[in-house]
mmCIF file of C-alpha atoms in Angstrom:
data_model
loop_
_atom_site.group_PDB
_atom_site.id
_atom_site.type_symbol
_atom_site.label_atom_id
_atom_site.label_comp_id
_atom_site.label_asym_id
_atom_site.label_seq_id
_atom_site.Cartn_x
_atom_site.Cartn_y
_atom_site.Cartn_z
ATOM 1 C CA MET Y 1 0.000 0.000 0.000
ATOM 2 C CA THR Y 2 1.443 3.368 -1.020
ATOM 3 C CA SER Y 3 0.423 6.899 -0.134
ATOM 4 C CA GLN Y 4 -0.268 7.598 -3.781
ATOM 5 C CA SER Y 5 -2.737 4.712 -4.051
ATOM 6 C CA VAL Y 6 -4.596 5.966 -0.957
ATOM 7 C CA ARG Y 7 -4.435 9.742 -1.424
ATOM 8 C CA ILE Y 8 -6.448 10.053 -4.638
ATOM 9 C CA PRO Y 9 -9.414 7.846 -3.600
ATOM 10 C CA PHE Y 10 -9.417 9.526 -0.182
ATOM 11 C CA ILE Y 11 -9.558 13.035 -1.658
ATOM 12 C CA ALA Y 12 -12.311 11.882 -4.053
ATOM 13 C CA SER Y 13 -14.278 10.528 -1.072
ATOM 14 C CA LEU Y 14 -14.214 13.958 0.558
ATOM 15 C CA PHE Y 15 -16.432 15.194 -2.304
ATOM 16 C CA VAL Y 16 -18.410 12.019 -2.990
ATOM 17 C CA ILE Y 17 -19.645 11.544 0.611
ATOM 18 C CA PRO Y 18 -21.259 14.997 1.052
ATOM 19 C CA ALA Y 19 -22.712 14.662 -2.461
ATOM 20 C CA ALA Y 20 -24.199 11.254 -1.539
ATOM 21 C CA PHE Y 21 -25.710 12.710 1.632
ATOM 22 C CA THR Y 22 -27.178 15.676 -0.239
ATOM 23 C CA VAL Y 23 -28.689 13.493 -2.973
ATOM 24 C CA THR Y 24 -30.123 11.044 -0.402
ATOM 25 C CA ILE Y 25 -31.740 13.846 1.589
ATOM 26 C CA LEU Y 26 -33.124 15.480 -1.568
ATOM 27 C CA VAL Y 27 -34.583 12.341 -3.178
ATOM 28 C CA SER Y 28 -35.449 10.460 -0.008
ATOM 29 C CA ASP Y 29 -36.004 11.223 3.672
ATOM 30 C CA SER Y 30 -33.621 11.847 6.541
ATOM 31 C CA GLN Y 31 -34.120 8.257 7.752
ATOM 32 C CA LYS Y 32 -32.521 7.023 4.517
ATOM 33 C CA ALA Y 33 -29.721 9.575 4.973
ATOM 34 C CA LEU Y 34 -29.061 8.171 8.428
ATOM 35 C CA GLU Y 35 -28.836 4.708 6.906
ATOM 36 C CA VAL Y 36 -26.175 6.052 4.542
ATOM 37 C CA ASN Y 37 -24.515 7.505 7.620
ATOM 38 C CA ASN Y 38 -24.401 4.049 9.210
ATOM 39 C CA TYR Y 39 -22.720 2.646 6.099
ATOM 40 C CA LEU Y 40 -20.149 5.422 6.323
ATOM 41 C CA PHE Y 41 -19.573 4.470 9.962
ATOM 42 C CA ALA Y 42 -18.982 0.834 8.923
ATOM 43 C CA ALA Y 43 -16.561 2.005 6.210
ATOM 44 C CA THR Y 44 -14.747 4.187 8.760
ATOM 45 C CA VAL Y 45 -14.284 1.184 11.054
ATOM 46 C CA LEU Y 46 -12.881 -0.862 8.161
ATOM 47 C CA VAL Y 47 -10.437 1.939 7.307
ATOM 48 C CA GLN Y 48 -9.339 2.024 10.949
ATOM 49 C CA ILE Y 49 -8.518 -1.700 10.773
ATOM 50 C CA VAL Y 50 -6.248 -0.950 7.801
ATOM 51 C CA VAL Y 51 -4.793 2.028 9.706
ATOM 52 C CA LEU Y 52 -3.875 -0.310 12.553
ATOM 53 C CA SER Y 53 -1.962 -2.645 10.237
ATOM 54 C CA GLN Y 54 -0.123 0.341 8.718
ATOM 55 C CA ALA Y 55 0.622 1.770 12.171
ATOM 56 C CA PHE Y 56 2.221 -1.542 13.164
ATOM 57 C CA ALA Y 57 4.400 -1.316 10.038
ATOM 58 C CA ALA Y 58 5.309 2.309 10.875
ATOM 59 C CA ARG Y 59 6.242 1.233 14.414
ATOM 60 C CA ASN Y 60 8.546 -1.446 13.001
ATOM 61 C CA VAL Y 61 10.632 1.294 11.368
ATOM 62 C CA PHE Y 62 11.918 2.083 14.874
ATOM 63 C CA SER Y 63 13.903 -0.139 17.222
ATOM 64 C CA ARG Y 64 13.002 -0.310 20.924
ATOM 65 C CA VAL Y 65 15.617 2.286 21.914
ATOM 66 C CA ASP Y 66 14.332 4.926 19.474
ATOM 67 C CA PRO Y 67 11.966 7.632 20.765
ATOM 68 C CA GLY Y 68 9.798 7.038 17.688
ATOM 69 C CA HIS Y 69 9.127 3.496 18.923
ATOM 70 C CA LEU Y 70 7.350 4.785 22.027
ATOM 71 C CA THR Y 71 5.361 7.307 19.988
ATOM 72 C CA TRP Y 72 4.163 4.697 17.497
ATOM 73 C CA THR Y 73 3.508 2.153 20.267
ATOM 74 C CA LEU Y 74 1.191 4.699 21.869
ATOM 75 C CA ILE Y 75 -0.449 5.337 18.483
ATOM 76 C CA VAL Y 76 -0.947 1.580 17.969
ATOM 77 C CA ALA Y 77 -2.444 1.304 21.487
ATOM 78 C CA PHE Y 78 -4.708 4.279 20.760
ATOM 79 C CA LEU Y 79 -5.937 2.622 17.555
ATOM 80 C CA ILE Y 80 -6.478 -0.803 19.192
ATOM 81 C CA VAL Y 81 -8.475 0.659 22.080
ATOM 82 C CA ARG Y 82 -10.438 2.823 19.667
ATOM 83 C CA LEU Y 83 -11.227 -0.153 17.425
ATOM 84 C CA LEU Y 84 -12.457 -2.172 20.402
ATOM 85 C CA VAL Y 85 -14.900 0.520 21.362
ATOM 86 C CA GLU Y 86 -15.911 1.039 17.718
ATOM 87 C CA GLY Y 87 -16.863 -2.653 17.750
ATOM 88 C CA ARG Y 88 -19.177 -1.921 20.673
ATOM 89 C CA LEU Y 89 -20.722 0.982 18.778
ATOM 90 C CA ALA Y 90 -21.170 -1.229 15.704
ATOM 91 C CA THR Y 91 -23.164 -3.793 17.730
ATOM 92 C CA LEU Y 92 -25.466 -0.989 18.904
ATOM 93 C CA THR Y 93 -25.707 0.729 15.516
ATOM 94 C CA PHE Y 94 -26.557 -2.415 13.586
ATOM 95 C CA LYS Y 95 -28.870 -3.665 16.359
ATOM 96 C CA ILE Y 96 -26.830 -6.736 17.267
ATOM 97 C CA VAL Y 97 -27.263 -5.593 20.864
ATOM 98 C CA ASN Y 98 -30.599 -3.958 21.672
ATOM 99 C CA PRO Y 99 -30.595 -1.886 24.856
ATOM 100 C CA PRO Y 100 -33.967 -1.004 26.369
ATOM 101 C CA PRO Y 101 -35.221 2.544 25.654
ATOM 102 C CA ASP Y 102 -34.899 3.456 29.338
ATOM 103 C CA LEU Y 103 -31.433 2.533 30.525
ATOM 104 C CA LEU Y 104 -32.452 3.057 34.160
ATOM 105 C CA HIS Y 105 -34.293 -0.250 33.954
ATOM 106 C CA ALA Y 106 -31.595 -2.052 32.031
ATOM 107 C CA SER Y 107 -29.554 -4.863 33.566
ATOM 108 C CA PRO Y 108 -26.265 -3.751 35.193
ATOM 109 C CA LEU Y 109 -24.358 -5.499 32.398
ATOM 110 C CA MET Y 110 -26.330 -3.712 29.683
ATOM 111 C CA PHE Y 111 -25.895 -0.396 31.492
ATOM 112 C CA PHE Y 112 -22.146 -1.017 31.697
ATOM 113 C CA TYR Y 113 -22.014 -1.991 27.999
ATOM 114 C CA VAL Y 114 -23.948 1.016 26.753
ATOM 115 C CA VAL Y 115 -22.977 3.783 29.179
ATOM 116 C CA ALA Y 116 -19.693 2.933 30.894
ATOM 117 C CA LEU Y 117 -17.864 1.418 27.914
ATOM 118 C CA ARG Y 118 -18.237 4.593 25.849
ATOM 119 C CA TYR Y 119 -15.600 6.126 28.112
ATOM 120 C CA VAL Y 120 -13.113 3.733 26.522
ATOM 121 C CA TYR Y 121 -13.078 6.320 23.678
ATOM 122 C CA THR Y 122 -11.738 8.785 26.249
ATOM 123 C CA ILE Y 123 -9.022 6.300 27.231
ATOM 124 C CA SER Y 124 -8.036 5.934 23.569
ATOM 125 C CA ASP Y 125 -7.942 9.720 23.189
ATOM 126 C CA LEU Y 126 -5.656 9.970 26.209
ATOM 127 C CA LEU Y 127 -3.284 7.515 24.509
ATOM 128 C CA PHE Y 128 -3.300 9.854 21.499
ATOM 129 C CA VAL Y 129 -2.498 12.744 23.865
ATOM 130 C CA ALA Y 130 0.446 10.741 25.231
ATOM 131 C CA ALA Y 131 1.676 10.066 21.667
ATOM 132 C CA LEU Y 132 1.553 13.784 20.876
ATOM 133 C CA ILE Y 133 3.443 14.629 24.079
ATOM 134 C CA THR Y 134 6.200 12.145 23.206
ATOM 135 C CA THR Y 135 6.374 13.680 19.712
ATOM 136 C CA ILE Y 136 6.847 17.149 21.214
ATOM 137 C CA ARG Y 137 9.533 15.768 23.527
ATOM 138 C CA THR Y 138 11.220 14.102 20.550
ATOM 139 C CA TYR Y 139 11.404 17.405 18.690
ATOM 140 C CA LYS Y 140 12.768 19.147 21.790
ATOM 141 C CA SER Y 141 15.332 16.401 22.432
ATOM 142 C CA THR Y 142 17.094 17.117 19.143
ATOM 143 C CA GLY Y 143 18.499 20.354 20.567
ATOM 144 C CA LEU Y 144 17.593 22.136 17.347
ATOM 145 C CA LYS Y 145 15.514 25.294 17.385
ATOM 146 C CA PHE Y 146 11.873 24.223 17.639
ATOM 147 C CA GLU Y 147 9.839 26.853 19.419
ATOM 148 C CA LEU Y 148 6.239 27.907 19.796
ATOM 149 C CA LEU Y 149 5.370 31.420 18.661
ATOM 150 C CA GLY Y 150 3.127 33.896 20.463
ATOM 151 C CA ARG Y 151 0.310 33.284 18.008
ATOM 152 C CA ASP Y 152 0.317 29.564 18.821
ATOM 153 C CA TYR Y 153 -0.814 30.372 22.337
ATOM 154 C CA VAL Y 154 -3.601 32.499 20.821
ATOM 155 C CA TYR Y 155 -4.664 29.513 18.661
ATOM 156 C CA MET Y 156 -4.643 27.307 21.759
ATOM 157 C CA ALA Y 157 -6.794 29.817 23.621
ATOM 158 C CA ILE Y 158 -9.252 29.809 20.699
ATOM 159 C CA LEU Y 159 -9.289 26.002 20.748
ATOM 160 C CA TRP Y 160 -10.184 26.018 24.419
ATOM 161 C CA ALA Y 161 -13.227 28.048 23.427
ATOM 162 C CA ILE Y 162 -14.589 24.824 21.828
ATOM 163 C CA PRO Y 163 -15.345 23.096 25.156
ATOM 164 C CA VAL Y 164 -16.676 26.385 26.494
ATOM 165 C CA VAL Y 165 -19.061 26.723 23.499
ATOM 166 C CA THR Y 166 -19.998 23.059 23.881
ATOM 167 C CA PHE Y 167 -20.685 23.592 27.568
ATOM 168 C CA ILE Y 168 -22.931 26.553 26.723
ATOM 169 C CA PHE Y 169 -24.803 24.399 24.168
ATOM 170 C CA ARG Y 170 -24.703 21.327 26.453
ATOM 171 C CA SER Y 171 -28.468 20.909 26.146
ATOM 172 C CA ASN Y 172 -27.802 19.910 22.484
ATOM 173 C CA LEU Y 173 -25.331 17.202 23.360
ATOM 174 C CA GLY Y 174 -27.887 14.489 24.045
ATOM 175 C CA LEU Y 175 -29.963 15.203 20.959
ATOM 176 C CA ALA Y 176 -28.162 13.366 18.214
ATOM 177 C CA GLY Y 177 -25.822 10.485 17.819
ATOM 178 C CA ILE Y 178 -25.206 7.492 15.658
ATOM 179 C CA ILE Y 179 -27.330 5.443 18.075
ATOM 180 C CA ALA Y 180 -30.398 6.558 20.017
ATOM 181 C CA ALA Y 181 -29.224 9.092 22.564
ATOM 182 C CA ASP Y 182 -29.634 8.400 26.282
ATOM 183 C CA GLN Y 183 -29.589 10.789 29.200
ATOM 184 C CA TYR Y 184 -25.966 9.950 30.025
ATOM 185 C CA ILE Y 185 -24.461 10.781 26.663
ATOM 186 C CA ALA Y 186 -24.263 14.549 27.261
ATOM 187 C CA THR Y 187 -21.767 14.053 30.114
ATOM 188 C CA TYR Y 188 -19.626 11.772 27.964
ATOM 189 C CA ARG Y 189 -19.634 14.236 25.073
ATOM 190 C CA LEU Y 190 -18.654 17.093 27.331
ATOM 191 C CA VAL Y 191 -15.704 15.047 28.622
ATOM 192 C CA ALA Y 192 -14.812 14.125 25.032
ATOM 193 C CA VAL Y 193 -14.847 17.748 23.920
ATOM 194 C CA PHE Y 194 -12.446 18.692 26.729
ATOM 195 C CA VAL Y 195 -10.069 15.888 25.730
ATOM 196 C CA GLY Y 196 -10.557 16.967 22.087
ATOM 197 C CA ALA Y 197 -9.450 20.507 22.981
ATOM 198 C CA LEU Y 198 -6.378 19.072 24.688
ATOM 199 C CA ILE Y 199 -5.573 17.025 21.559
ATOM 200 C CA ALA Y 200 -6.078 20.042 19.296
ATOM 201 C CA SER Y 201 -3.839 22.232 21.515
ATOM 202 C CA LEU Y 202 -1.034 19.686 21.344
ATOM 203 C CA CYS Y 203 -1.594 19.481 17.593
ATOM 204 C CA VAL Y 204 -0.931 23.242 17.364
ATOM 205 C CA ALA Y 205 2.485 22.673 18.959
ATOM 206 C CA VAL Y 206 3.327 19.724 16.697
ATOM 207 C CA ARG Y 207 2.138 21.689 13.666
ATOM 208 C CA ARG Y 208 4.437 24.595 14.580
ATOM 209 C CA TYR Y 209 7.459 22.289 14.889
ATOM 210 C CA ALA Y 210 6.587 20.595 11.600
ATOM 211 C CA LEU Y 211 6.294 24.023 9.934
ATOM 212 C CA GLN Y 212 9.692 25.017 11.315
ATOM 213 C CA MET Y 213 11.233 22.043 9.489
ATOM 214 C CA LYS Y 214 10.263 23.777 6.204
ATOM 215 C CA GLY Y 215 9.055 20.731 4.333
ATOM 216 C CA GLY Y 216 10.360 17.195 4.231
ATOM 217 C CA SER Y 217 8.698 13.840 4.620
ATOM 218 C CA ILE Y 218 8.842 13.842 8.440
ATOM 219 C CA ALA Y 219 6.913 17.119 8.608
ATOM 220 C CA ARG Y 220 4.384 15.569 6.211
ATOM 221 C CA VAL Y 221 3.720 12.714 8.677
ATOM 222 C CA TRP Y 222 3.050 15.071 11.575
ATOM 223 C CA ASN Y 223 1.059 17.586 9.557
ATOM 224 C CA THR Y 224 -1.285 14.754 8.605
ATOM 225 C CA VAL Y 225 -1.586 13.623 12.244
ATOM 226 C CA VAL Y 226 -2.397 17.229 13.177
ATOM 227 C CA VAL Y 227 -5.266 17.299 10.655
ATOM 228 C CA ALA Y 228 -6.549 14.009 12.113
ATOM 229 C CA GLY Y 229 -6.456 15.390 15.660
ATOM 230 C CA THR Y 230 -8.135 18.637 14.669
ATOM 231 C CA VAL Y 231 -11.034 17.009 12.806
ATOM 232 C CA ARG Y 232 -11.596 14.662 15.747
ATOM 233 C CA ALA Y 233 -12.060 17.706 17.998
ATOM 234 C CA ALA Y 234 -14.177 19.434 15.318
ATOM 235 C CA SER Y 235 -16.532 16.433 15.082
ATOM 236 C CA PHE Y 236 -17.687 17.042 18.655
ATOM 237 C CA LEU Y 237 -18.073 20.754 18.025
ATOM 238 C CA ALA Y 238 -20.220 20.027 14.937
ATOM 239 C CA LEU Y 239 -22.412 17.722 16.978
ATOM 240 C CA ALA Y 240 -22.783 20.259 19.769
ATOM 241 C CA THR Y 241 -23.629 23.230 17.571
ATOM 242 C CA LEU Y 242 -25.730 21.578 14.837
ATOM 243 C CA SER Y 243 -27.777 19.056 16.838
ATOM 244 C CA LYS Y 244 -30.593 21.415 17.758
ATOM 245 C CA VAL Y 245 -30.856 23.032 14.328
ATOM 246 C CA TRP Y 246 -30.556 19.904 12.173
ATOM 247 C CA ALA Y 247 -30.058 16.605 13.972
ATOM 248 C CA PRO Y 248 -29.472 14.368 10.875
ATOM 249 C CA GLY Y 249 -27.036 16.977 9.533
ATOM 250 C CA ALA Y 250 -25.169 16.977 12.845
ATOM 251 C CA ARG Y 251 -24.816 13.189 12.766
ATOM 252 C CA MET Y 252 -23.661 13.227 9.160
ATOM 253 C CA MET Y 253 -21.162 15.990 9.795
ATOM 254 C CA GLU Y 254 -19.782 14.115 12.808
ATOM 255 C CA GLN Y 255 -19.391 10.892 10.826
ATOM 256 C CA TYR Y 256 -17.909 12.725 7.831
ATOM 257 C CA LEU Y 257 -15.266 14.320 10.072
ATOM 258 C CA LEU Y 258 -14.506 10.923 11.621
ATOM 259 C CA TRP Y 259 -14.053 9.563 8.102
ATOM 260 C CA VAL Y 260 -11.510 12.347 7.466
ATOM 261 C CA PHE Y 261 -9.876 11.450 10.795
ATOM 262 C CA ALA Y 262 -9.491 7.782 9.775
ATOM 263 C CA GLY Y 263 -8.226 8.702 6.289
ATOM 264 C CA CYS Y 264 -5.624 11.096 7.700
ATOM 265 C CA TRP Y 265 -4.376 8.441 10.121
ATOM 266 C CA LEU Y 266 -4.060 5.985 7.258
ATOM 267 C CA LEU Y 267 -2.016 8.489 5.251
ATOM 268 C CA ALA Y 268 0.125 9.428 8.275
ATOM 269 C CA ALA Y 269 1.042 5.791 8.969
ATOM 270 C CA ILE Y 270 1.913 5.191 5.309
ATOM 271 C CA TYR Y 271 3.914 8.442 5.157
ATOM 272 C CA GLN Y 272 5.938 7.296 8.187
ATOM 273 C CA ARG Y 273 6.772 4.049 6.397
ATOM 274 C CA GLU Y 274 7.716 5.991 3.258
ATOM 275 C CA VAL Y 275 9.969 8.556 4.985
ATOM 276 C CA LEU Y 276 13.183 6.927 3.852
ATOM 277 C CA PRO Y 277 12.471 5.629 0.345
ATOM 278 C CA ARG Y 278 11.313 9.106 -0.594
ATOM 279 C CA THR Y 279 14.802 10.492 0.141
ATOM 280 C CA GLY Y 280 16.521 8.469 -2.478
ATOM 281 C CA ALA Y 281 13.800 9.046 -5.004
ATOM 282 C CA THR Y 282 13.807 12.830 -4.757
ATOM 283 C CA SER Y 283 17.500 13.469 -4.348
ATOM 284 C CA GLY Y 284 18.375 11.571 -7.450
ATOM 285 C CA LEU Y 285 20.345 9.092 -5.375
ATOM 286 C CA PRO Y 286 19.549 5.398 -5.400
ATOM 287 C CA ARG Y 287 16.538 4.469 -3.287
ATOM 288 C CA PHE Y 288 16.866 3.241 0.261
ATOM 289 C CA SER Y 289 15.690 -0.303 0.685
ATOM 290 C CA ASN Y 290 13.883 0.046 3.986
ATOM 291 C CA ARG Y 291 10.414 -0.831 2.754
ATOM 292 C CA ASP Y 292 8.670 -3.875 4.062
ATOM 293 C CA GLU Y 293 6.924 -4.663 0.814
ATOM 294 C CA MET K 1 35.893 35.766 -17.700
ATOM 295 C CA ASN K 2 35.622 32.249 -16.372
ATOM 296 C CA ASN K 3 37.600 32.060 -13.103
ATOM 297 C CA ASP K 4 38.552 28.440 -13.753
ATOM 298 C CA PHE K 5 40.904 29.619 -16.499
ATOM 299 C CA ILE K 6 42.609 32.534 -14.730
ATOM 300 C CA GLY K 7 46.340 32.546 -15.401
ATOM 301 C CA VAL K 8 47.362 30.138 -18.082
ATOM 302 C CA ARG K 9 51.055 30.183 -17.251
ATOM 303 C CA GLY K 10 53.125 30.089 -14.050
ATOM 304 C CA GLU K 11 50.621 30.398 -11.207
ATOM 305 C CA SER K 12 47.777 28.950 -13.256
ATOM 306 C CA LYS K 13 47.947 25.384 -11.940
ATOM 307 C CA PRO K 14 47.782 26.119 -8.186
ATOM 308 C CA ARG K 15 44.972 28.640 -8.684
ATOM 309 C CA LEU K 16 43.097 26.293 -10.900
ATOM 310 C CA LEU K 17 43.376 23.606 -8.218
ATOM 311 C CA GLU K 18 42.245 26.094 -5.576
ATOM 312 C CA VAL K 19 39.154 27.007 -7.571
ATOM 313 C CA ASP K 20 38.399 23.331 -8.162
ATOM 314 C CA GLU K 21 38.790 22.598 -4.450
ATOM 315 C CA ARG K 22 36.543 25.521 -3.522
ATOM 316 C CA LYS K 23 33.909 24.337 -5.969
ATOM 317 C CA ARG K 24 34.095 20.841 -4.513
ATOM 318 C CA VAL K 25 33.656 22.185 -0.982
ATOM 319 C CA ILE K 26 30.581 24.187 -1.965
ATOM 320 C CA GLN K 27 29.342 21.184 -3.886
ATOM 321 C CA MET K 28 29.776 18.984 -0.792
ATOM 322 C CA HIS K 29 27.729 21.362 1.363
ATOM 323 C CA ASN K 30 25.000 21.560 -1.266
ATOM 324 C CA GLU K 31 25.070 17.825 -1.865
ATOM 325 C CA LEU K 32 24.576 17.151 1.844
ATOM 326 C CA LEU K 33 21.671 19.582 1.980
ATOM 327 C CA ARG K 34 20.191 18.152 -1.201
ATOM 328 C CA TYR K 35 20.428 14.717 0.365
ATOM 329 C CA LEU K 36 18.908 15.576 3.758
ATOM 330 C CA THR K 37 16.239 18.128 2.757
ATOM 331 C CA PRO K 38 13.632 15.722 1.296
ATOM 332 C CA VAL K 39 13.481 13.940 4.660
ATOM 333 C CA LEU K 40 14.263 16.580 7.266
ATOM 334 C CA GLY K 41 13.035 19.689 5.492
ATOM 335 C CA GLU K 42 15.091 22.666 4.364
ATOM 336 C CA ALA K 43 15.416 24.355 7.773
ATOM 337 C CA THR K 44 16.177 21.223 9.805
ATOM 338 C CA ALA K 45 18.720 19.952 7.275
ATOM 339 C CA GLU K 46 20.513 23.309 7.343
ATOM 340 C CA ASN K 47 20.344 23.627 11.158
ATOM 341 C CA MET K 48 21.487 20.069 11.689
ATOM 342 C CA LEU K 49 24.450 20.535 9.396
ATOM 343 C CA LYS K 50 25.412 23.775 11.186
ATOM 344 C CA HIS K 51 24.941 22.125 14.601
ATOM 345 C CA TYR K 52 27.218 19.167 13.874
ATOM 346 C CA CYS K 53 29.789 21.164 11.947
ATOM 347 C CA ALA K 54 30.094 23.494 14.950
ATOM 348 C CA ARG K 55 30.401 20.516 17.296
ATOM 349 C CA LEU K 56 33.185 18.965 15.187
ATOM 350 C CA ASN K 57 34.879 22.319 14.493
ATOM 351 C CA ILE K 58 34.313 22.027 10.779
ATOM 352 C CA PRO K 59 33.511 25.330 9.036
ATOM 353 C CA VAL K 60 30.035 24.740 7.597
ATOM 354 C CA ASP K 61 30.984 26.234 4.241
ATOM 355 C CA ASP K 62 34.214 24.254 4.148
ATOM 356 C CA ILE K 63 33.110 20.629 4.489
ATOM 357 C CA LYS K 64 35.611 18.314 2.891
ATOM 358 C CA GLU K 65 35.198 14.801 1.625
ATOM 359 C CA THR K 66 37.330 13.551 4.519
ATOM 360 C CA ASP K 67 34.972 15.152 7.074
ATOM 361 C CA LEU K 68 31.978 13.197 5.874
ATOM 362 C CA PRO K 69 32.499 9.908 7.757
ATOM 363 C CA GLU K 70 32.971 11.726 11.087
ATOM 364 C CA LEU K 71 30.019 14.022 10.352
ATOM 365 C CA ALA K 72 27.838 11.041 9.449
ATOM 366 C CA VAL K 73 28.672 9.174 12.665
ATOM 367 C CA SER K 74 27.939 12.195 14.865
ATOM 368 C CA MET K 75 24.612 12.865 13.078
ATOM 369 C CA LYS K 76 23.374 9.323 13.588
ATOM 370 C CA PRO K 77 21.725 9.746 17.024
ATOM 371 C CA MET K 78 19.693 12.727 15.832
ATOM 372 C CA LEU K 79 18.731 10.991 12.613
ATOM 373 C CA ALA K 80 17.590 7.988 14.690
ATOM 374 C CA VAL K 81 15.098 10.202 16.484
ATOM 375 C CA TRP K 82 13.115 10.592 13.265
ATOM 376 C CA LEU K 83 14.200 7.706 11.078
ATOM 377 C CA GLY K 84 14.828 4.937 13.599
ATOM 378 C CA SER K 85 18.247 3.403 14.310
ATOM 379 C CA ALA K 86 18.288 1.249 11.189
ATOM 380 C CA GLY K 87 17.269 4.135 8.927
ATOM 381 C CA ALA K 88 19.776 6.467 10.600
ATOM 382 C CA SER K 89 22.606 3.960 10.092
ATOM 383 C CA ARG K 90 21.725 3.616 6.436
ATOM 384 C CA VAL K 91 21.573 7.385 5.923
ATOM 385 C CA ALA K 92 24.849 7.872 7.833
ATOM 386 C CA GLU K 93 26.554 5.245 5.676
ATOM 387 C CA GLU K 94 25.316 6.943 2.546
ATOM 388 C CA ILE K 95 26.403 10.382 3.769
ATOM 389 C CA ALA K 96 29.883 8.984 4.440
ATOM 390 C CA ARG K 97 29.981 7.708 0.856
ATOM 391 C CA LEU K 98 28.641 10.923 -0.687
ATOM 392 C CA GLY K 99 32.101 12.302 -1.323
ATOM 393 C CA LYS K 100 33.182 9.175 -3.130
ATOM 394 C CA GLY K 101 31.090 9.831 -6.166
ATOM 395 C CA GLY K 102 27.700 9.161 -4.621
ATOM 396 C CA VAL K 103 26.020 6.116 -3.225
ATOM 397 C CA SER K 104 26.413 2.828 -4.992
#
């Protein structure tokens, strides 16, 4: 799998998916559009399985003593935990598990499955946070000049407005979701938005360091991860702000952004694997033979 | 007038050699940057080269073929941060061989 073979279909999907949603809503009803949304969710899960295999390959580029090994181990752990909890969501979305409408009267096991296990997403996000922190430390450990600028702190402050806005619109948080919303989901989403803001803030720092490299294939890896982290945070914001106005639209926007998130992770993992071969190819020197193909 | 052909008699040979040597030195610096930039980016490649040249007391605009092996070895730990140990070793080996007519 090469970045070139993934990039073009992925970019095409960014136009095809909104077009498919629009057409479905125009020619059918919003129920049909939500069905399309569920298919997109299934496709996103499948992409994440491929991402995991590529992340393992990216991790193998590093030996145990390299700082990159820890970063990619954390990324692999983040993806595994996320996939596990996506499996739970799939059973609820496709009605393999049917929770009762009122979770207060559900069995303790069902309550745990539906309500408590959603916080596993938060655990996976915290693993992503840890990966970003190790990346920042890696940049700093080089001793080269990688510094945040004043405007980065302004961007971070703006990003922390997202959880504030979400908190203000918290009454919207329980309105929409890929599965029927319950009264506990608003708390989870508020927590998720706070973790999302933390991820996005760290992404600002990584983005600055990547920019200071002035190009190169390593910067390309981290720029792509930054996009993934930002859209993940944006998906919660979309849900919080759009739910009241247009619930199906909010769900579609959330899923679309998660599709972008999965696609960016796929590209980032492939870019990491391709860091070295690209050197030889562009410098006119013979190619490095570090690929595991 | 082309500087390579200054002085045809007497002093011509030493000066011609000097110009050739100077060109080779500039070429070496550019070749190293050209080699590292696609991976590390323009700024990091330049900063890294400056950093290690300063550490080894090599004038950055006067890198000679004979400096390359030492430069490559000292760069390896930093390269490993981004490329992994195996990748860094490979790049270091290839940097060391850059002066010998490229990588074979």
